């Protein structure tokens, strides 16, 4: 039994006991319509009166319909027209919007206009002579299997028009009992912060209904500002704080920046991270909890997936982040992490009584928390709940050995590129938003067959700059560093500067269906800009434009950037470099090309530096047969051979390594081995198939990213590794040509990066150009099992079987194009991988 003298609500400096709460609810109930079929809308910002309005509806056995306080006239009219309420509780602040909405919704005379009550008029009226009722307004939650509709929650509309989700008392009870009795997160000793808008099911359940039902009480935060949050946490001695991922990201980034300013703090953070001790972290970073009032036991994250790094970082600071996963349709919890079993990035175990299964990777659930259906939409209800009673969530997930759920993406949000690769945009968006000096928020969209970022720049940084100036800086300071860290298919090739706020729900979910309109608007504006601004007509620009268009098969504009607009890769830049040298008698280094803001600027530089102007196509044959005597090559010593043999026997014993097709390697002369790339172990796996006395004949080609440290560079120089130097790509390629021209052999991984799923990505054509122009055969090499043995993110080799197969050599023919030769090599490997 709840102590009626206990504080139920803290709102600013006003404390409300449970006795006063019940009196206020009774006062409101005298206005609220009665009956199980009556529907009452609540249209207000978070405040005391919101709670009184809501529980008065339940006291009168009605159905509550909460509406987003920031909704537009059209949004409110849509809901009013859809649910046809009997009454509306509205705050004075939102009354004008409501009146317009009523006019719009009932202008045709259909339906009965509901009664309207102003919350402000009743919130603080005298309680004189008002008895304290013994009937609790939430008593229906204690009834067994009560299937009466308690609330209709309109979905936030991430994919289209909102739908009214009908939730019963039994649905809500399943959630409350799980987090209060089965797992005692909400208790009578923990007060909960009311921060998120109460019209959404997560804060409605987690920060209003559950804490008041269980007797813990709530503290209402007047705004989302930092000072208000901290003040309410301290005054309310809050034990549970419910927030969305962006809130936790902001909190963590702010604290981490202060930590990074001190060498000692950085060392302590690293030590606590390595120790993974909750007690130690709370002692070392006790000041963090003190600033949050000193009573925080649990930070709850919901509404969207929390990035693993944020979860781990907050845990290192001594803050337990319980991740909840759910939907409005499940009232809302499907799964949540239990205290003591917190795994950042994991959504935890399902709610007790909830059954989960995967159908083609999609998570499907059923249980006592599952909604009654969509209001007045039986067909749409059938579309998401199958004949066996399972709700199809639209989320992709995996289960671990004990049944914990980890989300891997949204079926409707996945971007599928023409090469078959799947991209989860939210992963990329989080990485872009790490550059928070420049980026306020980001959204990734598909633009033709490329990925494009819509970026809202930080106001303080970008306010005095034009969109073009902002875009140039974003390309240099954000996109280029990001692109250096990811596989080719995840690179962002263009940016759109957007000065507004990206469309989001109140729980911070990106409304992706609205991004197309932003992109279309920008494309229209850019098209008009191209039409209104005449194209440069000087010869150097026209020649560069014509060359790039013929090489890349894309339309070139003067304002295009060679990387982020035209997607020129390393080899394309070498080709462009050769064209500039041959046509204009001047040189622009590959490293310098991205520093030009656009093609026109590059062309004007060429025009100012040129010594001739004779349009010439890039002659790869001539380039690869150029002088190479002065170019030094790495060497391979005894240690290189010995370690490769040692690893070969380790692979045989541990991974049951099998080598096939060694007879397909030419006995004499130059050749190129082209393996697929599955793991960090691929290079020694390929060497395992080569004889001891020929190991010194094989040279690897590696990017600078793989040999950043001085130690790795020294090791590469003694292990026959030719480093692809971005500042001098031409010389790097000429070193490969030198190896082949001298009759040695080259091992190139054409994908350029390790696989993410065990398959392949489009091969780059560097090896094909070398093979054709130097007339050397290509030996495709198929590596199978290495991905399973050593996948991305793993530092420990698993005892999985590995097979390396050297396929029949492919001899280039004069009529073959580079692309055809590249495709033929990849097809040969993929055919064996699929077999």
mmCIF file of C-alpha atoms in Angstrom, residues 341-617:
data_model
loop_
_atom_site.group_PDB
_atom_site.id
_atom_site.type_symbol
_atom_site.label_atom_id
_atom_site.label_comp_id
_atom_site.label_asym_id
_atom_site.label_seq_id
_atom_site.Cartn_x
_atom_site.Cartn_y
_atom_site.Cartn_z
ATOM 1 C CA UNK A 341 24.328 -8.266 -17.251
ATOM 2 C CA UNK A 342 25.034 -5.088 -19.205
ATOM 3 C CA UNK A 343 26.633 -5.664 -22.598
ATOM 4 C CA UNK A 344 26.956 -2.380 -24.551
ATOM 5 C CA UNK A 345 25.279 -2.686 -27.950
ATOM 6 C CA UNK A 346 23.115 -5.604 -26.792
ATOM 7 C CA UNK A 347 19.380 -5.199 -26.083
ATOM 8 C CA UNK A 348 19.370 -7.954 -23.474
ATOM 9 C CA UNK A 349 16.904 -10.744 -22.837
ATOM 10 C CA UNK A 350 13.258 -10.669 -23.912
ATOM 11 C CA UNK A 351 10.519 -9.543 -21.556
ATOM 12 C CA UNK A 352 9.306 -12.513 -19.448
ATOM 13 C CA UNK A 353 6.547 -14.313 -21.327
ATOM 14 C CA UNK A 354 7.567 -12.883 -24.711
ATOM 15 C CA UNK A 355 8.405 -15.359 -27.474
ATOM 16 C CA UNK A 356 10.927 -14.329 -30.128
ATOM 17 C CA UNK A 357 11.991 -15.861 -33.420
ATOM 18 C CA UNK A 358 13.827 -14.811 -36.577
ATOM 19 C CA UNK A 359 12.211 -14.978 -40.001
ATOM 20 C CA UNK A 360 14.760 -14.260 -42.751
ATOM 21 C CA UNK A 361 16.746 -12.307 -40.165
ATOM 22 C CA UNK A 362 13.740 -10.212 -39.068
ATOM 23 C CA UNK A 363 12.768 -10.335 -35.411
ATOM 24 C CA UNK A 364 9.195 -11.493 -34.774
ATOM 25 C CA UNK A 365 7.612 -11.451 -31.305
ATOM 26 C CA UNK A 366 4.421 -12.346 -29.471
ATOM 27 C CA UNK A 367 3.343 -12.226 -25.858
ATOM 28 C CA UNK A 368 1.117 -10.484 -23.294
ATOM 29 C CA UNK A 369 2.598 -7.089 -24.235
ATOM 30 C CA UNK A 370 1.388 -7.239 -27.848
ATOM 31 C CA UNK A 371 -1.154 -4.557 -28.832
ATOM 32 C CA UNK A 372 -4.828 -5.196 -29.504
ATOM 33 C CA UNK A 373 -4.308 -3.734 -32.974
ATOM 34 C CA UNK A 374 -4.368 -0.462 -34.903
ATOM 35 C CA UNK A 375 -7.466 1.646 -34.232
ATOM 36 C CA UNK A 376 -9.961 1.241 -37.092
ATOM 37 C CA UNK A 377 -7.292 -0.399 -39.297
ATOM 38 C CA UNK A 378 -7.838 -4.176 -39.299
ATOM 39 C CA UNK A 379 -6.030 -4.701 -42.599
ATOM 40 C CA UNK A 380 -2.913 -2.881 -41.418
ATOM 41 C CA UNK A 381 -3.037 -4.893 -38.200
ATOM 42 C CA UNK A 382 -3.080 -8.122 -40.227
ATOM 43 C CA UNK A 383 -0.142 -6.856 -42.257
ATOM 44 C CA UNK A 384 2.144 -6.799 -39.192
ATOM 45 C CA UNK A 385 0.698 -9.617 -37.035
ATOM 46 C CA UNK A 386 0.737 -13.019 -38.749
ATOM 47 C CA UNK A 387 -1.694 -15.900 -38.319
ATOM 48 C CA UNK A 388 0.409 -17.338 -35.481
ATOM 49 C CA UNK A 389 0.126 -14.109 -33.505
ATOM 50 C CA UNK A 390 3.693 -12.907 -34.125
ATOM 51 C CA UNK A 391 4.368 -9.214 -34.664
ATOM 52 C CA UNK A 392 6.854 -8.612 -37.497
ATOM 53 C CA UNK A 393 9.001 -5.829 -36.065
ATOM 54 C CA UNK A 394 10.894 -4.787 -39.188
ATOM 55 C CA UNK A 395 14.129 -5.010 -37.192
ATOM 56 C CA UNK A 396 17.021 -7.286 -38.093
ATOM 57 C CA UNK A 397 18.535 -9.060 -35.113
ATOM 58 C CA UNK A 398 20.634 -11.939 -33.821
ATOM 59 C CA UNK A 399 20.412 -14.105 -30.678
ATOM 60 C CA UNK A 400 23.388 -15.154 -28.592
ATOM 61 C CA UNK A 401 23.735 -18.519 -26.837
ATOM 62 C CA UNK A 402 21.516 -17.502 -23.907
ATOM 63 C CA UNK A 403 18.916 -15.653 -25.956
ATOM 64 C CA UNK A 404 20.078 -12.044 -25.673
ATOM 65 C CA UNK A 405 18.978 -9.898 -28.606
ATOM 66 C CA UNK A 406 21.334 -7.714 -30.607
ATOM 67 C CA UNK A 407 19.849 -5.502 -33.295
ATOM 68 C CA UNK A 408 21.718 -5.302 -36.588
ATOM 69 C CA UNK A 409 19.523 -2.889 -38.541
ATOM 70 C CA UNK A 410 16.119 -2.043 -39.961
ATOM 71 C CA UNK A 411 14.727 -3.929 -42.944
ATOM 72 C CA UNK A 412 13.217 -0.725 -44.341
ATOM 73 C CA UNK A 413 16.307 1.420 -43.729
ATOM 74 C CA UNK A 414 18.936 -0.773 -45.371
ATOM 75 C CA UNK A 415 20.520 0.768 -48.454
ATOM 76 C CA UNK A 416 21.198 -1.887 -51.098
ATOM 77 C CA UNK A 417 23.833 -0.899 -53.647
ATOM 78 C CA UNK A 418 24.064 -2.301 -57.161
ATOM 79 C CA UNK A 419 26.974 -4.532 -56.119
ATOM 80 C CA UNK A 420 24.632 -6.276 -53.677
ATOM 81 C CA UNK A 421 26.239 -4.749 -50.591
ATOM 82 C CA UNK A 422 23.957 -3.738 -47.731
ATOM 83 C CA UNK A 423 24.628 -0.512 -45.857
ATOM 84 C CA UNK A 424 23.116 0.428 -42.502
ATOM 85 C CA UNK A 425 23.036 4.250 -42.662
ATOM 86 C CA UNK A 426 22.825 4.760 -38.893
ATOM 87 C CA UNK A 427 26.304 3.217 -38.445
ATOM 88 C CA UNK A 428 27.816 5.775 -40.816
ATOM 89 C CA UNK A 429 25.810 8.662 -39.352
ATOM 90 C CA UNK A 430 27.208 8.000 -35.899
ATOM 91 C CA UNK A 431 30.781 8.046 -37.238
ATOM 92 C CA UNK A 432 30.194 11.324 -39.094
ATOM 93 C CA UNK A 433 28.666 12.934 -36.009
ATOM 94 C CA UNK A 434 31.867 12.199 -34.104
ATOM 95 C CA UNK A 435 33.360 15.148 -36.009
ATOM 96 C CA UNK A 436 31.246 17.371 -33.779
ATOM 97 C CA UNK A 437 33.400 20.443 -34.321
ATOM 98 C CA UNK A 438 31.795 20.635 -37.763
ATOM 99 C CA UNK A 439 28.782 18.300 -37.704
ATOM 100 C CA UNK A 440 25.659 18.879 -35.647
ATOM 101 C CA UNK A 441 23.768 15.937 -37.172
ATOM 102 C CA UNK A 442 23.963 13.793 -40.286
ATOM 103 C CA UNK A 443 21.792 11.554 -42.434
ATOM 104 C CA UNK A 444 23.034 9.114 -45.061
ATOM 105 C CA UNK A 445 20.990 8.528 -48.212
ATOM 106 C CA UNK A 446 21.424 6.723 -51.501
ATOM 107 C CA UNK A 447 22.024 9.026 -54.465
ATOM 108 C CA UNK A 448 22.000 6.965 -57.657
ATOM 109 C CA UNK A 449 24.541 4.245 -56.781
ATOM 110 C CA UNK A 450 26.538 6.303 -54.292
ATOM 111 C CA UNK A 451 26.146 7.210 -50.645
ATOM 112 C CA UNK A 452 25.513 10.835 -49.865
ATOM 113 C CA UNK A 453 25.520 12.635 -46.530
ATOM 114 C CA UNK A 454 23.047 15.335 -45.595
ATOM 115 C CA UNK A 455 24.925 17.286 -42.930
ATOM 116 C CA UNK A 456 23.620 19.975 -40.623
ATOM 117 C CA UNK A 457 26.718 22.024 -39.737
ATOM 118 C CA UNK A 458 27.438 23.406 -36.289
ATOM 119 C CA UNK A 459 25.924 26.898 -36.177
ATOM 120 C CA UNK A 460 28.820 28.528 -34.328
ATOM 121 C CA UNK A 461 31.302 27.279 -36.923
ATOM 122 C CA UNK A 462 29.331 27.728 -40.146
ATOM 123 C CA UNK A 463 27.258 30.861 -39.514
ATOM 124 C CA UNK A 464 29.571 33.213 -41.440
ATOM 125 C CA UNK A 465 30.272 30.808 -44.317
ATOM 126 C CA UNK A 466 28.393 30.075 -47.529
ATOM 127 C CA UNK A 467 27.036 26.592 -48.183
ATOM 128 C CA UNK A 468 29.765 26.042 -50.768
ATOM 129 C CA UNK A 469 32.488 27.024 -48.310
ATOM 130 C CA UNK A 470 30.975 24.764 -45.660
ATOM 131 C CA UNK A 471 30.783 21.870 -48.131
ATOM 132 C CA UNK A 472 34.435 22.240 -49.111
ATOM 133 C CA UNK A 473 35.523 22.135 -45.470
ATOM 134 C CA UNK A 474 33.243 19.196 -44.656
ATOM 135 C CA UNK A 475 34.693 17.251 -47.575
ATOM 136 C CA UNK A 476 38.232 17.905 -46.403
ATOM 137 C CA UNK A 477 37.834 17.667 -42.621
ATOM 138 C CA UNK A 478 35.060 15.066 -42.285
ATOM 139 C CA UNK A 479 34.441 12.975 -45.389
ATOM 140 C CA UNK A 480 38.051 12.413 -46.386
ATOM 141 C CA UNK A 481 39.170 11.230 -42.898
ATOM 142 C CA UNK A 482 36.062 9.055 -42.598
ATOM 143 C CA UNK A 483 36.503 7.533 -46.069
ATOM 144 C CA UNK A 484 40.067 6.550 -45.181
ATOM 145 C CA UNK A 485 38.731 4.209 -42.461
ATOM 146 C CA UNK A 486 36.043 2.227 -44.291
ATOM 147 C CA UNK A 487 35.555 -0.175 -47.172
ATOM 148 C CA UNK A 488 34.961 1.278 -50.614
ATOM 149 C CA UNK A 489 31.226 0.596 -50.626
ATOM 150 C CA UNK A 490 30.752 2.529 -47.356
ATOM 151 C CA UNK A 491 32.477 5.679 -48.569
ATOM 152 C CA UNK A 492 30.490 8.915 -48.710
ATOM 153 C CA UNK A 493 30.970 10.428 -52.132
ATOM 154 C CA UNK A 494 28.969 13.637 -51.785
ATOM 155 C CA UNK A 495 27.645 16.027 -49.172
ATOM 156 C CA UNK A 496 24.591 18.251 -48.943
ATOM 157 C CA UNK A 497 24.759 21.155 -46.500
ATOM 158 C CA UNK A 498 21.391 21.531 -44.782
ATOM 159 C CA UNK A 499 20.757 24.518 -42.522
ATOM 160 C CA UNK A 500 17.563 23.258 -40.870
ATOM 161 C CA UNK A 501 16.930 20.405 -38.441
ATOM 162 C CA UNK A 502 16.675 16.906 -39.841
ATOM 163 C CA UNK A 503 13.153 15.461 -39.535
ATOM 164 C CA UNK A 504 12.968 13.414 -36.359
ATOM 165 C CA UNK A 505 10.358 11.977 -34.029
ATOM 166 C CA UNK A 506 10.194 13.132 -30.424
ATOM 167 C CA UNK A 507 12.302 10.125 -29.439
ATOM 168 C CA UNK A 508 14.968 11.217 -31.911
ATOM 169 C CA UNK A 509 14.316 8.623 -34.602
ATOM 170 C CA UNK A 510 15.209 9.928 -38.023
ATOM 171 C CA UNK A 511 12.178 10.111 -40.325
ATOM 172 C CA UNK A 512 13.971 8.733 -43.346
ATOM 173 C CA UNK A 513 10.941 8.896 -45.619
ATOM 174 C CA UNK A 514 11.235 12.704 -45.475
ATOM 175 C CA UNK A 515 14.905 12.817 -46.519
ATOM 176 C CA UNK A 516 14.054 12.285 -50.183
ATOM 177 C CA UNK A 517 12.229 15.616 -50.255
ATOM 178 C CA UNK A 518 15.306 17.382 -48.846
ATOM 179 C CA UNK A 519 17.508 15.736 -51.447
ATOM 180 C CA UNK A 520 15.075 16.515 -54.270
ATOM 181 C CA UNK A 521 14.842 20.149 -53.217
ATOM 182 C CA UNK A 522 18.619 20.470 -53.198
ATOM 183 C CA UNK A 523 18.988 18.764 -56.553
ATOM 184 C CA UNK A 524 16.436 21.152 -58.010
ATOM 185 C CA UNK A 525 18.281 24.130 -56.579
ATOM 186 C CA UNK A 526 21.592 22.792 -57.872
ATOM 187 C CA UNK A 527 20.107 22.176 -61.310
ATOM 188 C CA UNK A 528 18.883 25.779 -61.415
ATOM 189 C CA UNK A 529 22.337 26.926 -60.290
ATOM 190 C CA UNK A 530 23.965 24.996 -63.132
ATOM 191 C CA UNK A 531 21.460 26.450 -65.587
ATOM 192 C CA UNK A 532 21.835 30.027 -64.337
ATOM 193 C CA UNK A 533 25.613 29.899 -64.085
ATOM 194 C CA UNK A 534 27.284 29.449 -67.469
ATOM 195 C CA UNK A 535 29.827 26.681 -67.731
ATOM 196 C CA UNK A 536 33.439 27.818 -68.110
ATOM 197 C CA UNK A 537 34.521 27.748 -71.730
ATOM 198 C CA UNK A 538 38.302 27.941 -71.469
ATOM 199 C CA UNK A 539 40.066 25.072 -73.182
ATOM 200 C CA UNK A 540 41.828 23.553 -70.174
ATOM 201 C CA UNK A 541 38.523 23.118 -68.343
ATOM 202 C CA UNK A 542 36.781 21.630 -71.377
ATOM 203 C CA UNK A 543 39.594 19.102 -71.905
ATOM 204 C CA UNK A 544 39.608 18.037 -68.243
ATOM 205 C CA UNK A 545 35.814 17.801 -68.226
ATOM 206 C CA UNK A 546 35.763 15.678 -71.401
ATOM 207 C CA UNK A 547 38.462 13.341 -70.072
ATOM 208 C CA UNK A 548 36.782 12.719 -66.697
ATOM 209 C CA UNK A 549 33.381 12.188 -68.310
ATOM 210 C CA UNK A 550 34.829 9.587 -70.673
ATOM 211 C CA UNK A 551 36.731 7.827 -67.868
ATOM 212 C CA UNK A 552 33.977 7.807 -65.241
ATOM 213 C CA UNK A 553 30.840 7.876 -67.369
ATOM 214 C CA UNK A 554 29.332 10.725 -65.320
ATOM 215 C CA UNK A 555 28.246 14.279 -66.061
ATOM 216 C CA UNK A 556 30.834 16.792 -64.847
ATOM 217 C CA UNK A 557 30.066 20.328 -63.640
ATOM 218 C CA UNK A 558 32.514 23.082 -62.830
ATOM 219 C CA UNK A 559 31.579 22.994 -59.122
ATOM 220 C CA UNK A 560 32.187 19.250 -58.717
ATOM 221 C CA UNK A 561 34.854 17.986 -56.322
ATOM 222 C CA UNK A 562 36.951 15.139 -57.698
ATOM 223 C CA UNK A 563 36.329 12.847 -54.718
ATOM 224 C CA UNK A 564 33.089 13.697 -52.995
ATOM 225 C CA UNK A 565 31.158 14.586 -56.165
ATOM 226 C CA UNK A 566 32.823 12.537 -58.899
ATOM 227 C CA UNK A 567 34.104 9.608 -56.801
ATOM 228 C CA UNK A 568 37.586 9.450 -58.338
ATOM 229 C CA UNK A 569 39.552 6.721 -56.592
ATOM 230 C CA UNK A 570 43.320 6.351 -56.325
ATOM 231 C CA UNK A 571 43.740 4.807 -59.755
ATOM 232 C CA UNK A 572 41.468 7.399 -61.366
ATOM 233 C CA UNK A 573 43.663 10.118 -59.905
ATOM 234 C CA UNK A 574 46.813 8.517 -61.325
ATOM 235 C CA UNK A 575 45.051 8.375 -64.675
ATOM 236 C CA UNK A 576 44.097 12.057 -64.381
ATOM 237 C CA UNK A 577 47.631 12.892 -63.320
ATOM 238 C CA UNK A 578 48.963 11.182 -66.455
ATOM 239 C CA UNK A 579 46.471 13.030 -68.646
ATOM 240 C CA UNK A 580 47.487 16.402 -67.186
ATOM 241 C CA UNK A 581 51.190 15.661 -67.656
ATOM 242 C CA UNK A 582 50.717 14.421 -71.208
ATOM 243 C CA UNK A 583 48.298 17.140 -72.302
ATOM 244 C CA UNK A 584 49.595 20.225 -70.507
ATOM 245 C CA UNK A 585 53.232 19.511 -69.680
ATOM 246 C CA UNK A 586 52.734 20.196 -65.982
ATOM 247 C CA UNK A 587 52.134 17.989 -62.977
ATOM 248 C CA UNK A 588 49.547 17.915 -60.190
ATOM 249 C CA UNK A 589 50.285 15.373 -57.489
ATOM 250 C CA UNK A 590 47.591 12.870 -56.581
ATOM 251 C CA UNK A 591 47.774 14.089 -53.000
ATOM 252 C CA UNK A 592 47.112 17.699 -54.064
ATOM 253 C CA UNK A 593 44.095 16.994 -56.262
ATOM 254 C CA UNK A 594 41.487 16.838 -53.455
ATOM 255 C CA UNK A 595 42.681 20.196 -52.111
ATOM 256 C CA UNK A 596 41.134 21.975 -55.099
ATOM 257 C CA UNK A 597 37.535 22.913 -54.218
ATOM 258 C CA UNK A 598 36.233 21.923 -57.653
ATOM 259 C CA UNK A 599 37.120 20.991 -61.228
ATOM 260 C CA UNK A 600 37.127 24.608 -62.392
ATOM 261 C CA UNK A 601 39.743 25.526 -59.777
ATOM 262 C CA UNK A 602 41.892 22.564 -60.843
ATOM 263 C CA UNK A 603 41.560 23.574 -64.496
ATOM 264 C CA UNK A 604 42.561 27.176 -63.758
ATOM 265 C CA UNK A 605 45.628 25.925 -61.883
ATOM 266 C CA UNK A 606 46.581 23.755 -64.865
ATOM 267 C CA UNK A 607 46.023 26.706 -67.213
ATOM 268 C CA UNK A 608 48.379 28.866 -65.148
ATOM 269 C CA UNK A 609 51.111 26.192 -64.967
ATOM 270 C CA UNK A 610 50.905 24.527 -68.399
ATOM 271 C CA UNK A 611 53.868 24.452 -70.808
ATOM 272 C CA UNK A 612 51.859 22.945 -73.694
ATOM 273 C CA UNK A 613 48.315 21.956 -74.602
ATOM 274 C CA UNK A 614 47.926 18.761 -76.596
ATOM 275 C CA UNK A 615 45.008 16.563 -75.563
ATOM 276 C CA UNK A 616 46.309 13.051 -74.981
ATOM 277 C CA UNK A 617 44.650 9.992 -73.493
#
